Amino acid sequence: IEQDIGLKLDLLVVGTGQAIRLGKAGDVDAILVHSRSAEEAFVAAGYGTHRRNIMYNDFVFVGPKSDPAGIAAARTAQEALRKIADAEAAFVSRGDDSGTHNRERSLWGAIAANLDQKNGWYRSVGAGMGAALNTASGMNAYIMSDRASWLNFGNKGGLAMLYAGDPALFNQYAYLPVNPLLHRHVKTTQAKNLEAWLTSSRAKELINNYQIDGEKLFFFNAE
């Protein structure tokens, strides 16, 4: 980005919940997040000027290679979670109000699962994706991850990707500039320039060609 348009970015890599709080406080100029309901609420409340799709990937379920809950045979994401709950198989949740955590909670809610941590099998760790994956690896537990984080993760141990492909696991990333009417100090021009770059043919090429072990991590779909 700096080479293409001369814009030097100061990146804060946090979960969606924290990114939205930073945006509301005017501590950043724009956010790139992946929780549509939270994004729409952010714009509706006047904290952001608009939301714009940039790229997508998907969420996947990872777990022990032995798959004690049998989720590899599931037909839907909800069925996969029901199998985990019925088997009371160890499951690690990010528990951090991130986009991943929000999607996970909505899927659990759809099957009315009892996630009381006193049950022992469900563990909420209040951490980012890498730390949560490390915990799952150490416990040989199931976890929901975005595909890019899983492919990037180096400490897979006895874990494997076991379930993917349900449309309910679609994971859209969107760009939201912070509203200068609420926070006059935000760098509106730079935020607009970044949006123009993120939606350009140059960004499309970079996003669509980014791979790990021959597998694409993201798909450009800016509108």
Backbone as numpy.savetxt, mean C-alpha at the origin, in Angstrom:
# Nx Ny Nz CAx CAy CAz Cx Cy Cz
14.01 12.58 -11.85 13.18 13.78 -11.85 14.05 15.03 -11.85
15.09 15.00 -11.03 15.99 16.16 -10.97 16.67 16.38 -12.32
17.06 15.29 -12.97 17.70 15.41 -14.29 16.72 15.89 -15.34
15.48 15.41 -15.27 14.50 15.73 -16.31 13.95 17.15 -16.20
13.59 17.56 -14.98 12.92 18.87 -14.83 13.58 19.77 -13.79
14.74 19.35 -13.26 15.47 20.19 -12.33 14.81 20.34 -10.97
13.95 19.38 -10.61 13.24 19.46 -9.34 13.88 18.51 -8.34
14.37 19.06 -7.24 14.99 18.24 -6.20 13.93 17.90 -5.16
13.69 16.61 -4.96 12.64 16.17 -4.05 13.20 15.86 -2.67
12.43 16.18 -1.66 12.71 15.78 -0.29 11.63 14.77 0.08
11.95 13.49 -0.01 10.96 12.44 0.16 10.82 12.01 1.61
9.58 11.86 2.06 9.28 11.26 3.34 8.52 9.97 3.05
9.12 8.84 3.34 8.50 7.55 3.03 7.78 7.05 4.27
6.45 7.17 4.25 5.61 6.79 5.39 4.36 6.09 4.85
3.58 5.51 5.75 2.32 4.91 5.35 1.30 5.96 4.97
0.22 5.51 4.33 -0.81 6.44 3.86 -1.40 7.27 4.99
-1.70 6.66 6.11 -2.29 7.40 7.22 -1.41 8.55 7.67
-0.12 8.28 7.83 0.82 9.31 8.24 0.99 10.36 7.15
1.01 9.93 5.88 1.13 10.88 4.77 -0.05 11.85 4.75
-1.24 11.34 4.98 -2.42 12.20 5.00 -2.37 13.17 6.17
-1.90 12.71 7.31 -1.76 13.63 8.46 -0.74 14.73 8.16
0.35 14.38 7.49 1.34 15.39 7.11 0.74 16.39 6.13
-0.08 15.90 5.19 -0.74 16.78 4.24 -1.72 17.72 4.91
-2.49 17.20 5.85 -3.46 18.02 6.57 -2.77 19.14 7.35
-1.59 18.83 7.88 -0.85 19.81 8.67 -0.06 20.78 7.80
-0.01 20.54 6.50 0.76 21.39 5.62 2.26 21.18 5.74
2.65 19.99 6.21 4.07 19.69 6.39 4.72 19.15 5.12
3.91 18.90 4.09 4.41 18.45 2.79 3.66 19.22 1.71
4.18 19.19 0.51 3.56 19.91 -0.61 2.58 19.04 -1.39
2.77 17.73 -1.33 1.89 16.79 -2.03 2.10 15.41 -1.42
1.14 14.52 -1.67 1.27 13.15 -1.17 0.98 12.17 -2.30
1.64 11.02 -2.25 1.39 9.91 -3.18 1.01 8.71 -2.31
-0.26 8.32 -2.36 -0.79 7.36 -1.40 -1.69 6.34 -2.10
-2.21 5.38 -1.31 -3.01 4.31 -1.93 -4.14 3.84 -1.01
-5.06 4.75 -0.74 -6.28 4.41 0.01 -7.38 5.35 -0.47
-8.13 4.91 -1.48 -9.02 5.84 -2.19 -10.02 6.54 -1.27
-10.63 5.83 -0.34 -11.62 6.47 0.52 -10.99 7.58 1.35
-9.78 7.34 1.86 -9.08 8.36 2.63 -8.67 9.53 1.74
-8.29 9.24 0.50 -7.91 10.30 -0.44 -9.10 11.19 -0.78
-10.25 10.57 -1.05 -11.44 11.34 -1.40 -11.90 12.20 -0.22
-11.77 11.67 0.99 -12.11 12.45 2.18 -11.16 13.63 2.35
-9.89 13.42 2.04 -8.85 14.45 2.13 -9.20 15.62 1.20
-9.60 15.30 -0.03 -9.96 16.34 -0.99 -11.29 16.99 -0.62
-12.27 16.19 -0.22 -13.59 16.72 0.13 -13.52 17.70 1.30
-12.59 17.46 2.21 -12.43 18.34 3.37 -11.60 19.57 3.05
-11.10 19.67 1.83 -10.35 20.85 1.41 -8.87 20.80 1.66
-8.36 19.66 2.14 -6.92 19.57 2.42 -6.11 19.40 1.14
-6.71 18.79 0.13 -6.04 18.61 -1.15 -6.84 19.24 -2.26
-6.17 19.66 -3.32 -6.88 20.30 -4.43 -7.60 19.29 -5.31
-7.02 18.10 -5.48 -7.61 17.05 -6.30 -6.80 15.78 -6.11
-7.31 14.67 -6.64 -6.54 13.42 -6.66 -6.39 12.97 -8.12
-5.25 12.38 -8.42 -5.00 11.93 -9.79 -4.31 10.57 -9.78
-4.91 9.62 -10.46 -4.31 8.30 -10.55 -2.94 8.39 -11.24
-2.00 7.59 -10.72 -0.66 7.56 -11.30 -0.30 6.15 -11.78
-0.44 5.17 -10.90 -0.04 3.80 -11.24 -0.75 2.83 -10.30
-0.65 1.55 -10.62 -1.27 0.55 -9.75 -0.41 -0.71 -9.72
-0.64 -1.49 -8.69 -0.18 -2.88 -8.65 -1.25 -3.67 -7.91
-0.88 -4.66 -7.12 -1.90 -5.39 -6.38 -1.35 -5.85 -5.04
-2.29 -6.24 -4.19 -1.94 -6.86 -2.91 -1.89 -8.37 -3.10
-1.08 -9.02 -2.29 -0.96 -10.48 -2.34 -0.96 -11.02 -0.91
-1.32 -12.28 -0.78 -1.23 -12.96 0.51 0.00 -13.85 0.50
0.81 -13.66 1.52 2.05 -14.40 1.71 1.89 -15.26 2.96
2.52 -16.41 2.97 2.44 -17.26 4.15 3.43 -18.39 4.09
3.38 -19.28 5.08 4.31 -20.42 5.12 4.17 -21.27 3.85
5.28 -21.74 3.36 5.25 -22.56 2.15 4.38 -23.80 2.32
4.28 -24.29 3.56 3.44 -25.46 3.84 1.95 -25.12 3.79
1.61 -23.83 3.86 0.24 -23.33 3.74 -0.75 -24.09 4.62
-0.58 -24.04 5.94 -1.46 -24.82 6.83 -2.94 -24.46 6.73
-3.26 -23.23 6.34 -4.66 -22.83 6.20 -5.22 -23.13 4.81
-4.37 -23.52 3.89 -4.82 -23.90 2.56 -5.33 -22.74 1.71
-4.73 -21.56 1.86 -5.27 -20.40 1.14 -4.94 -20.42 -0.35
-3.96 -21.21 -0.75 -3.62 -21.28 -2.18 -4.79 -21.82 -3.00
-5.70 -22.55 -2.34 -6.86 -23.10 -3.04 -8.07 -22.17 -2.98
-7.92 -21.02 -2.34 -9.05 -20.09 -2.19 -9.45 -19.52 -3.55
-10.74 -19.21 -3.69 -11.25 -18.63 -4.93 -11.33 -17.11 -4.86
-11.35 -16.57 -3.64 -11.42 -15.12 -3.45 -10.53 -14.72 -2.28
-10.25 -13.43 -2.18 -9.46 -12.93 -1.06 -10.20 -13.15 0.25
-11.51 -12.95 0.25 -12.29 -13.17 1.47 -12.23 -14.63 1.90
-12.28 -15.54 0.94 -12.19 -16.95 1.28 -10.81 -17.28 1.86
-9.77 -16.65 1.33 -8.42 -16.87 1.86 -8.35 -16.45 3.32
-8.91 -15.28 3.64 -8.89 -14.82 5.03 -9.76 -15.69 5.92
-10.90 -16.15 5.40 -11.76 -17.04 6.18 -11.02 -18.32 6.52
-10.27 -18.86 5.60 -9.49 -20.07 5.85 -8.45 -19.83 6.96
-7.81 -18.65 6.92 -6.82 -18.32 7.96 -7.49 -18.22 9.32
-8.64 -17.53 9.37 -9.35 -17.36 10.64 -9.86 -18.70 11.16
-10.43 -19.52 10.28 -10.96 -20.82 10.72 -9.86 -21.72 11.25
-8.67 -21.63 10.63 -7.54 -22.45 11.07 -6.81 -21.84 12.26
-7.19 -20.59 12.60 -6.47 -19.82 13.63 -4.96 -19.86 13.37
-4.62 -19.71 12.09 -3.21 -19.69 11.68 -2.63 -18.31 11.97
-1.38 -18.26 12.36 -0.74 -16.99 12.71 -0.81 -16.01 11.54
-1.26 -14.78 11.84 -1.38 -13.73 10.83 -0.82 -12.44 11.39
0.03 -11.77 10.63 0.63 -10.50 11.03 -0.04 -9.37 10.26
-0.50 -8.35 10.98 -1.08 -7.15 10.37 -0.15 -5.97 10.60
-0.05 -5.09 9.62 0.76 -3.89 9.83 0.22 -3.07 10.99
-1.08 -2.92 11.07 -1.68 -2.21 12.20 -1.25 -0.76 12.31
-1.00 -0.11 11.17 -0.41 1.24 11.21 -1.23 2.28 10.45
-2.48 1.99 10.12 -3.34 2.93 9.41 -2.80 3.28 8.03
-2.04 2.38 7.45 -1.52 2.58 6.09 -2.59 2.16 5.09
-2.32 2.41 3.81 -3.24 1.95 2.78 -3.39 0.44 2.78
-2.29 -0.26 2.99 -2.33 -1.72 3.06 -3.16 -2.17 4.25
-2.94 -1.55 5.39 -3.70 -1.91 6.60 -5.19 -1.62 6.41
-5.51 -0.48 5.80 -6.92 -0.14 5.57 -7.60 -1.17 4.68
-6.91 -1.61 3.62 -7.51 -2.61 2.74 -7.68 -3.94 3.47
-6.66 -4.31 4.24 -6.75 -5.55 5.00 -7.95 -5.51 5.95
-8.13 -4.39 6.67 -9.25 -4.27 7.61 -10.59 -4.38 6.90
-10.68 -3.80 5.70 -11.96 -3.87 4.98 -12.26 -5.30 4.56
-11.24 -6.07 4.21 -11.44 -7.46 3.83 -11.83 -8.32 5.03
-11.17 -8.10 6.15 -11.56 -8.81 7.37 -12.98 -8.44 7.77
-13.32 -7.16 7.64 -14.66 -6.71 8.01 -15.74 -7.37 7.18
-15.43 -7.65 5.93 -16.41 -8.27 5.03 -16.78 -9.69 5.46
-15.90 -10.34 6.23 -16.21 -11.69 6.71 -16.49 -11.70 8.21
-16.57 -10.49 8.81 -16.91 -10.35 10.23 -16.01 -11.22 11.12
-14.72 -11.20 10.84 -13.78 -12.01 11.61 -13.53 -11.38 12.98
-13.32 -12.22 13.97 -12.96 -11.77 15.32 -11.45 -11.62 15.39
-10.99 -10.37 15.42 -9.55 -10.11 15.38 -8.99 -9.73 16.74
-9.67 -10.09 17.79 -9.18 -9.82 19.15 -7.81 -10.49 19.31
-6.81 -9.67 19.64 -5.45 -10.22 19.74 -5.31 -11.21 20.89
-6.31 -11.23 21.78 -6.28 -12.22 22.85 -6.43 -13.63 22.29
-6.95 -13.72 21.06 -7.09 -15.04 20.44 -5.73 -15.67 20.15
-4.72 -14.83 20.03 -3.36 -15.33 19.87 -2.88 -15.46 18.44
-3.76 -15.74 17.49 -3.30 -15.98 16.12 -3.14 -14.70 15.31
-3.85 -13.63 15.69 -3.81 -12.36 14.95 -2.90 -11.39 15.70
-1.86 -10.92 15.02 -0.90 -10.02 15.68 -0.77 -8.72 14.90
-1.15 -7.61 15.52 -1.02 -6.28 14.93 0.27 -5.66 15.44
1.18 -5.29 14.53 2.51 -4.88 14.96 2.75 -3.38 14.90
1.84 -2.61 14.29 2.01 -1.16 14.26 3.31 -0.73 13.60
3.60 -1.30 12.44 4.89 -1.05 11.79 4.72 -0.99 10.28
5.77 -0.55 9.60 5.77 -0.49 8.15 5.83 -1.86 7.52
5.77 -1.89 6.19 5.68 -3.16 5.48 6.91 -4.03 5.69
8.10 -3.43 5.62 9.31 -4.22 5.79 9.39 -4.86 7.15
9.11 -4.08 8.20 9.15 -4.62 9.56 8.09 -5.68 9.77
6.89 -5.46 9.20 5.82 -6.44 9.34 6.18 -7.74 8.62
6.79 -7.63 7.44 7.22 -8.83 6.73 8.30 -9.57 7.50
9.21 -8.84 8.14 10.23 -9.48 8.96 9.60 -10.25 10.12
8.58 -9.65 10.73 7.88 -10.32 11.83 7.21 -11.59 11.32
6.53 -11.48 10.18 5.87 -12.66 9.61 6.87 -13.75 9.27
8.03 -13.35 8.74 9.06 -14.33 8.42 9.56 -15.03 9.67
9.76 -14.24 10.74 10.23 -14.82 11.99 9.22 -15.75 12.64
7.93 -15.43 12.47 6.86 -16.24 13.07 6.37 -17.33 12.13
6.83 -17.33 10.88 6.29 -18.22 9.85 4.77 -18.05 9.75
4.36 -16.77 9.61 2.95 -16.40 9.65 2.47 -15.89 8.29
1.15 -15.81 8.15 0.54 -15.20 6.97 0.57 -13.68 7.10
0.54 -13.00 5.96 0.51 -11.54 5.95 0.00 -11.07 4.59
-0.63 -9.92 4.55 -1.00 -9.30 3.28 0.01 -8.20 2.98
0.53 -8.20 1.76 1.55 -7.23 1.35 1.22 -6.70 -0.03
1.69 -5.51 -0.33 1.66 -5.11 -1.74 2.75 -5.90 -2.46
2.49 -6.20 -3.72 3.39 -7.08 -4.46 4.82 -6.53 -4.53
4.97 -5.22 -4.73 6.30 -4.64 -4.86 7.12 -4.84 -3.59
6.50 -4.62 -2.43 7.22 -4.80 -1.17 7.65 -6.24 -0.98
6.78 -7.17 -1.33 7.13 -8.59 -1.20 8.28 -8.95 -2.12
8.25 -8.51 -3.36 9.32 -8.85 -4.29 10.64 -8.21 -3.86
10.57 -7.04 -3.25 11.77 -6.35 -2.78 12.32 -6.93 -1.48
11.51 -7.66 -0.76 11.86 -8.14 0.58 12.92 -9.23 0.50
13.98 -9.07 1.27 15.10 -10.00 1.17 15.11 -11.14 2.15
14.31 -11.05 3.22 14.35 -12.06 4.29 13.12 -12.96 4.23
12.87 -13.56 3.07 11.64 -14.33 2.88 11.58 -15.58 3.75
12.73 -16.15 4.09 12.74 -17.33 4.94 11.88 -18.44 4.36
10.95 -18.94 5.19 10.06 -20.02 4.76 8.76 -19.55 4.17
8.68 -18.27 3.80 7.44 -17.72 3.27 7.40 -17.77 1.75
6.20 -17.77 1.21 6.00 -17.74 -0.24 4.71 -16.98 -0.54
4.60 -16.44 -1.74 3.35 -15.83 -2.17 2.37 -16.95 -2.51
1.21 -16.94 -1.83 0.28 -18.05 -1.95 -1.02 -17.71 -2.66
-1.43 -16.45 -2.59 -2.71 -16.09 -3.22 -2.64 -14.68 -3.78
-3.17 -14.51 -4.98 -3.26 -13.20 -5.64 -4.31 -13.30 -6.73
-4.68 -12.16 -7.29 -5.52 -12.16 -8.48 -6.96 -11.73 -8.30
-7.44 -11.64 -7.07 -8.81 -11.17 -6.85 -8.87 -9.67 -7.17
-9.87 -9.21 -7.92 -10.00 -7.76 -8.17 -10.08 -6.93 -6.89
-10.50 -7.55 -5.79 -10.56 -6.84 -4.51 -9.17 -6.46 -4.01
-8.13 -7.04 -4.60 -6.75 -6.76 -4.19 -6.07 -5.73 -5.09
-6.84 -5.13 -5.99 -6.31 -4.05 -6.84 -5.81 -2.91 -5.96
-4.65 -2.35 -6.30 -3.99 -1.36 -5.45 -3.60 -0.12 -6.26
-4.44 0.91 -6.20 -4.23 2.13 -6.97 -3.45 3.17 -6.16
-2.45 3.79 -6.79 -1.70 4.89 -6.19 -2.13 6.20 -6.84
-2.33 7.23 -6.01 -2.78 8.52 -6.52 -1.96 9.66 -5.94
-1.89 10.73 -6.69 -1.14 11.94 -6.31 -2.12 13.02 -5.91
-1.88 13.65 -4.75 -2.77 14.69 -4.23 -1.94 15.90 -3.79
-2.02 17.03 -4.49 -1.34 18.24 -4.03 -2.06 18.83 -2.82
-1.30 19.37 -1.90 -1.88 20.02 -0.72 -2.46 21.38 -1.12
-3.58 21.73 -0.55 -4.31 22.95 -0.91 -3.60 24.20 -0.41
-3.14 25.09 -1.30 -2.45 26.31 -0.87 -3.38 27.32 -0.20
-4.68 27.15 -0.35 -5.61 28.05 0.34 -5.62 27.79 1.84
-5.26 26.58 2.24 -5.15 26.26 3.67 -3.74 26.49 4.18
-2.78 26.23 3.33 -1.37 26.35 3.73 -0.63 27.15 2.66
-0.51 28.45 2.87 0.03 29.33 1.84 1.51 29.09 1.55
2.18 28.41 2.46 3.62 28.20 2.28 3.94 27.03 1.35
2.94 26.22 1.00 3.27 25.04 0.18 3.74 25.47 -1.21
4.59 24.65 -1.78 5.22 24.97 -3.07 4.31 24.48 -4.21
3.32 25.29 -4.53 2.30 24.90 -5.51 2.89 24.67 -6.90
3.75 25.56 -7.33 4.33 25.42 -8.67 5.13 24.14 -8.79
5.94 23.85 -7.78 6.73 22.62 -7.81 5.84 21.38 -7.77
4.75 21.46 -6.99 3.82 20.32 -6.92 3.16 20.08 -8.28
2.83 21.16 -8.99 2.25 21.02 -10.33 3.27 20.46 -11.31
4.51 20.90 -11.19 5.56 20.39 -12.08 5.80 18.90 -11.84
5.76 18.50 -10.57 5.93 17.08 -10.26 4.77 16.26 -10.82
3.56 16.77 -10.70 2.40 16.07 -11.25 2.53 15.92 -12.77
2.97 16.97 -13.42 3.15 16.91 -14.88 4.17 15.83 -15.25
5.24 15.73 -14.45 6.25 14.70 -14.73 5.70 13.31 -14.46
4.98 13.14 -13.34 4.45 11.83 -12.96 3.44 11.30 -13.97
2.82 12.19 -14.72 1.81 11.78 -15.71 2.35 11.84 -17.14
3.65 11.99 -17.28 4.27 12.14 -18.60 4.63 10.79 -19.21
4.97 10.82 -20.49 5.41 9.60 -21.18 6.72 9.10 -20.60
7.54 10.01 -20.10 8.81 9.61 -19.47 8.54 8.79 -18.21
7.62 9.25 -17.36 7.28 8.50 -16.16 6.64 7.16 -16.53
5.79 7.18 -17.54 5.15 5.93 -18.00 6.20 4.89 -18.37
7.21 5.32 -19.10 8.28 4.40 -19.52 9.02 3.84 -18.32
9.38 4.70 -17.36 10.13 4.26 -16.19 9.30 3.33 -15.32
8.04 3.69 -15.09 7.18 2.88 -14.23 6.93 1.51 -14.85
6.58 1.49 -16.12 6.24 0.22 -16.77 7.45 -0.68 -16.99
8.64 -0.12 -16.99 9.84 -0.93 -17.22 10.56 -1.32 -15.94
10.04 -0.89 -14.79 10.69 -1.21 -13.51 10.35 -2.65 -13.12
11.37 -3.48 -12.99 11.15 -4.90 -12.72 12.10 -5.41 -11.65
11.68 -6.47 -10.99 12.55 -7.24 -10.11 12.42 -8.70 -10.52
13.54 -9.33 -10.82 13.55 -10.73 -11.26 12.59 -10.96 -12.42
12.54 -9.98 -13.32 11.72 -10.13 -14.51 10.24 -9.86 -14.31
9.84 -9.45 -13.12 8.42 -9.20 -12.85 8.19 -7.70 -12.66
7.20 -7.17 -13.38 6.86 -5.75 -13.27 6.25 -5.47 -11.91
6.63 -4.34 -11.32 6.13 -3.99 -10.00 4.94 -3.05 -10.05
4.91 -2.16 -11.04 3.84 -1.17 -11.14 3.41 -1.01 -12.59
2.18 -0.52 -12.76 1.62 -0.29 -14.09 1.07 1.14 -14.14
1.56 1.91 -15.08 1.16 3.31 -15.24 -0.28 3.40 -15.73
-1.09 4.24 -15.09 -2.46 4.46 -15.56 -2.93 5.89 -15.30
-1.99 6.84 -15.39 -2.36 8.24 -15.17 -3.41 8.67 -16.18
-4.35 9.47 -15.71 -5.45 9.92 -16.56 -5.23 11.35 -17.00
